[in-house]
Coordinates of C-alpha atoms and ligand atoms in Angstrom, one line a residue:
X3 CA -21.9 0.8 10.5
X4 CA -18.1 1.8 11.3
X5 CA -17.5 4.9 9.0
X6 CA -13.8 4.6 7.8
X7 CA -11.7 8.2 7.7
X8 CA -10.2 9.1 5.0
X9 CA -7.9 12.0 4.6
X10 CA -7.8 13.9 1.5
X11 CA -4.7 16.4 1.1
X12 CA -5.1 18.6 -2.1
X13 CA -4.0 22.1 -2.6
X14 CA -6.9 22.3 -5.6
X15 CA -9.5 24.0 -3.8
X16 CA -12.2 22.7 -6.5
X17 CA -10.8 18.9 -6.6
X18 CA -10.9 18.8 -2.9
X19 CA -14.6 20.0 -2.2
X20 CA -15.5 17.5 -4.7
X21 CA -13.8 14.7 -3.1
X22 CA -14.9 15.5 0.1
X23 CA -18.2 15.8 -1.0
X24 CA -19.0 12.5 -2.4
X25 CA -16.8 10.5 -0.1
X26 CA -18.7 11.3 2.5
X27 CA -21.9 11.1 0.8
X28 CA -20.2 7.2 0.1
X29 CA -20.6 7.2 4.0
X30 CA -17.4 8.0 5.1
X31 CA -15.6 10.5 7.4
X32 CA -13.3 12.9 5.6
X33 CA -10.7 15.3 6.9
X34 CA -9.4 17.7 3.9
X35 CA -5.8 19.6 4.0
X36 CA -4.9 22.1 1.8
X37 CA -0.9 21.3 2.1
X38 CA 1.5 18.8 3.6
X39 CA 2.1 20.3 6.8
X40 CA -1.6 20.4 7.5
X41 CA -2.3 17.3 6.5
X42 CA 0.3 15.5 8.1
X43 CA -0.6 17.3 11.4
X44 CA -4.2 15.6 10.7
X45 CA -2.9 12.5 9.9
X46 CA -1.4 12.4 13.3
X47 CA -4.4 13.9 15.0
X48 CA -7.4 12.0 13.2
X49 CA -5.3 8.3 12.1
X50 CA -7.0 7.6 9.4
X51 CA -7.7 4.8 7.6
X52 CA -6.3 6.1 4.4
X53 CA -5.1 9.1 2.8
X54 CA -5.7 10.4 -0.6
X55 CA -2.5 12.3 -1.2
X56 CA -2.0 14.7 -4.0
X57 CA 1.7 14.5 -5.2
X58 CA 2.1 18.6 -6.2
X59 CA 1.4 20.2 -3.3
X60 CA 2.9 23.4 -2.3
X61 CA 5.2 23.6 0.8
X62 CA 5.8 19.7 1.4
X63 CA 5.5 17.8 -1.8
X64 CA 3.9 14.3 -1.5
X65 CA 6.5 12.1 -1.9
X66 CA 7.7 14.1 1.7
X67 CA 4.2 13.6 3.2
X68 CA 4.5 9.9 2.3
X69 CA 8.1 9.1 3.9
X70 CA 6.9 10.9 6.7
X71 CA 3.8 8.7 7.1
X72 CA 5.8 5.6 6.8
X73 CA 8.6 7.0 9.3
X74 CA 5.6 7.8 12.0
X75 CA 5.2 5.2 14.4
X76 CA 1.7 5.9 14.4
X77 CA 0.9 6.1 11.0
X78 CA 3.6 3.3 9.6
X79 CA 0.3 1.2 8.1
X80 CA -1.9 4.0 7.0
X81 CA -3.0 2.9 3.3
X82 CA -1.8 5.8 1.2
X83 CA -2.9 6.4 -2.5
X84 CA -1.4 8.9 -4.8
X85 CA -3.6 11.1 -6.9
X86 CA -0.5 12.5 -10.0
X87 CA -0.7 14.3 -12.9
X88 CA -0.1 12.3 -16.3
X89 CA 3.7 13.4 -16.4
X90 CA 4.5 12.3 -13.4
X91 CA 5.5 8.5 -13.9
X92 CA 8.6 8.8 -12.2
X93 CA 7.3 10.1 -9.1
X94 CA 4.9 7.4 -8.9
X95 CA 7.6 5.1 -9.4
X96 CA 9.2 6.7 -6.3
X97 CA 6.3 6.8 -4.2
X98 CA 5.3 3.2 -4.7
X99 CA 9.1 2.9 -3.2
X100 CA 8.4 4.9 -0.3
X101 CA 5.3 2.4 0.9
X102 CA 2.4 4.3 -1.2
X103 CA -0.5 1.4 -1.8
X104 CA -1.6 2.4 -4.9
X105 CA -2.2 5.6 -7.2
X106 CA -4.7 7.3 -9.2
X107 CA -3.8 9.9 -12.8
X108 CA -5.5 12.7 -13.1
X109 CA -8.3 13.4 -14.3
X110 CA -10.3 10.6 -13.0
X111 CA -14.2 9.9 -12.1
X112 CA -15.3 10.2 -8.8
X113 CA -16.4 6.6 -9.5
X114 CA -13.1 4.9 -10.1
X115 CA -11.7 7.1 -7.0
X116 CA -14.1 5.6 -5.0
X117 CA -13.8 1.9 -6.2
X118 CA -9.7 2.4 -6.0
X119 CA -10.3 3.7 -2.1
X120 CA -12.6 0.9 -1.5
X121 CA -10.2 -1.8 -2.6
X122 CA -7.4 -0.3 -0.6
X123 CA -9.4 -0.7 1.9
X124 CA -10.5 -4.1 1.4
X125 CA -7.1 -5.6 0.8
X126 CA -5.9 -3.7 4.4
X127 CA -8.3 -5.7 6.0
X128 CA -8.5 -8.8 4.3
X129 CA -5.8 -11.4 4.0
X130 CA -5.0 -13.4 1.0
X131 CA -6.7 -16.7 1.4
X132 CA -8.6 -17.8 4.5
X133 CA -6.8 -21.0 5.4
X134 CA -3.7 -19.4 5.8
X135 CA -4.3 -17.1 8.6
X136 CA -2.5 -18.8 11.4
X137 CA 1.3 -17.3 12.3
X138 CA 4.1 -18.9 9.8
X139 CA 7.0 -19.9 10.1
X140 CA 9.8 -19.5 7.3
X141 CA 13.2 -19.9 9.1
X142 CA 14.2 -16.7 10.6
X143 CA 10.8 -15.2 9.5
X144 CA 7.6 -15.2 11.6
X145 CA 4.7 -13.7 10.3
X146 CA 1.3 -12.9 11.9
X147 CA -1.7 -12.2 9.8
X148 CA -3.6 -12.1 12.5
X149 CA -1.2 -9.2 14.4
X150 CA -0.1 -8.1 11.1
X151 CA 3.7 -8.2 12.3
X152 CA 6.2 -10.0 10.8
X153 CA 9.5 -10.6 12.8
X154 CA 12.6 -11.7 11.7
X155 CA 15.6 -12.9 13.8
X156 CA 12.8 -11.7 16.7
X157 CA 12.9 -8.4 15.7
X158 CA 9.9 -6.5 14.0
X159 CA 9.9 -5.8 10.1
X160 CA 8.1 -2.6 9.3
X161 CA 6.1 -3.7 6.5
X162 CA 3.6 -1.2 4.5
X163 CA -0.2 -3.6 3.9
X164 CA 0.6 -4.2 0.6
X165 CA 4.2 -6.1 1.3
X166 CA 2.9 -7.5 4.0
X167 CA 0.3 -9.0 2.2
X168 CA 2.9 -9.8 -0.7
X169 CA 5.3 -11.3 1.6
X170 CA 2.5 -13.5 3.4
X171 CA 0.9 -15.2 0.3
X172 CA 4.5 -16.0 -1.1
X173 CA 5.8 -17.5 2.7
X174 CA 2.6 -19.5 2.4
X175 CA 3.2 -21.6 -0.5
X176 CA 7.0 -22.0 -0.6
X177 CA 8.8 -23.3 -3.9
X178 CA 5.5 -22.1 -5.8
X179 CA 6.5 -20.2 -8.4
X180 CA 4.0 -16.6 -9.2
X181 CA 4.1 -15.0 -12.1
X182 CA 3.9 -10.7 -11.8
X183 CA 0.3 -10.4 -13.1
X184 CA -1.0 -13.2 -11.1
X185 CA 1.1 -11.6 -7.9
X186 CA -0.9 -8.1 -8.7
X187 CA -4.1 -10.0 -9.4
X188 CA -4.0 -12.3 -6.2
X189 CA -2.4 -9.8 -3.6
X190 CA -3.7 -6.4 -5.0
X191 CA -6.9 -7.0 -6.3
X192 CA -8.1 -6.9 -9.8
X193 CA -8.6 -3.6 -9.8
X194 CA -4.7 -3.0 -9.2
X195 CA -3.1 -0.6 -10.8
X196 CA -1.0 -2.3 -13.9
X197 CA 2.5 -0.7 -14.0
X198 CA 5.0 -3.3 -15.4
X199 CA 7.2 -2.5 -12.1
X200 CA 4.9 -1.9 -9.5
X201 CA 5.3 -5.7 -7.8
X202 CA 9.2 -5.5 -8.2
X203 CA 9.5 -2.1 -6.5
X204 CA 7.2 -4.0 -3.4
X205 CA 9.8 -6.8 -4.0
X206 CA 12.9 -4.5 -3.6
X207 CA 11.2 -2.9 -0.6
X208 CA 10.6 -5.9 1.2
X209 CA 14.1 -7.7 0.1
X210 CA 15.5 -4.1 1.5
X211 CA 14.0 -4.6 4.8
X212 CA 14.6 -8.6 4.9
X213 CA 18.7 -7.4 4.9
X214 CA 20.6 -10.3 5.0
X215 CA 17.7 -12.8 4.5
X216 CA 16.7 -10.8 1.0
X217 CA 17.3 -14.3 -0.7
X218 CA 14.1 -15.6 1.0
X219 CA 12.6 -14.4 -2.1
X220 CA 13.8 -15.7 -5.4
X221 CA 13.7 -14.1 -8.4
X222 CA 12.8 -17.0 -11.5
X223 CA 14.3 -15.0 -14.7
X224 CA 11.4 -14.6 -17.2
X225 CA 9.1 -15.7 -15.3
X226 CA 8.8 -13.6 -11.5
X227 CA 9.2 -14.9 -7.6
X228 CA 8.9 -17.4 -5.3
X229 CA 9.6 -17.7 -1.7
X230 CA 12.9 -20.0 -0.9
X231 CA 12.3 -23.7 -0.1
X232 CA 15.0 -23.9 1.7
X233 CA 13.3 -21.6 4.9
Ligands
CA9 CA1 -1.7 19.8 -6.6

């Protein structure tokens, strides 16, 4: 059995013993930081396969950690999931801009935690639908589930898992119009976090790094995207 690392970075000396404890009773591997610089300097050292980040941290605040994870060559892909306080909506909101995969409020159970790490982890792994995995081919855009690269105009798009998953069921089935809750259901899982906004900031994110091929994804007022026919 491969045991999957997961980093925990939480300055709460109570809320990290306890995560630590049961995740790796779960069966995995767990590195714990008490503050950003440390945990980014384990991130680097251990690559895990996801981190658990707490947004208030003293020294480097989350939303840092996570622009830094995203900006690290090394760690581009890491799955990240938030762990905020109630109040901080807006931060979430942010962070789900920088590339974070998914977050969790305060307080929570240990078992939802674990079931929102697992599907993370599932959805890194897994692609959408089986019969799609060979390379496509949208016009400028080439995308590799099996690589996990997308290139456009021959040149590599860094995507976080969660737009590249996004990107790659739409590319699939041009001209098919998805509505946002069956976008969330089918490439985040049905345990995905429900924010009204949380596919359009993936959206933005990935139109942002299309540049001038943003249009490849259409927006169908009222109703939600589509990838162009016309690719
Ligand atoms: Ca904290």
């Amino acid at each position: 059995m491969s045991r999957e690392r997961i980093l925990v970075i939480e300055d709460e000396a109570d809320l990290r013993e306890v995560l630590t404890y049961n995740l790796t009773r779960e069966g995995f591997k767990v590195s714990a930081a008490a503050d950003g610089a440390t945990g980014l300097e384990l991130a680097r050292e251990k690559k895990p396969d996801l981190i658990l980040l707490d947004l208030m941290l003293p020294d480097v605040d989350g939303l840092e950690v996570c622009r830094r994870v995203r900006q690290d060559p090394t760690l581009g892909t890491t799955p990240v999931i938030m762990v905020t306080a109630k109040n901080e909506e807006t931060d979430v909101v942010l962070g789900l801009g920088l590339g974070a995969d998914d977050y969790i409020s305060k307080p929570f159970s240990v078992k939802e935690l674990i079931a929102r790490v697992k599907a993370v982890l599932r959805r890194q792994t897994h692609v959408v639908d089986d019969d799609t995995r060979q390379a496509l081919r949208r016009g400028p855009l080439k995308i590799d589930p099996a690589r996990h690269v997308v290139e456009l105009d021959g040149d590599d798009v860094r995507l976080t898992a969660t737009e590249f998953n996004l990107l790659h069921f739409l590319a699939a089935r041009p001209g098919r119009v998805y509505e946002r809750d069956t976008l969330l259901r089918r490439v985040l899982g049905e345990d995905a976090i429900r924010v009204d906004r949380n596919i359009d900031v993936h959206i933005r994110s990935i139109r942002k790094k299309l540049g001038s091929h943003r249009d490849l994804i259409e927006t169908v007022r009222g109703v939600g995207y589509k990838f162009s026919e016309s690719a």
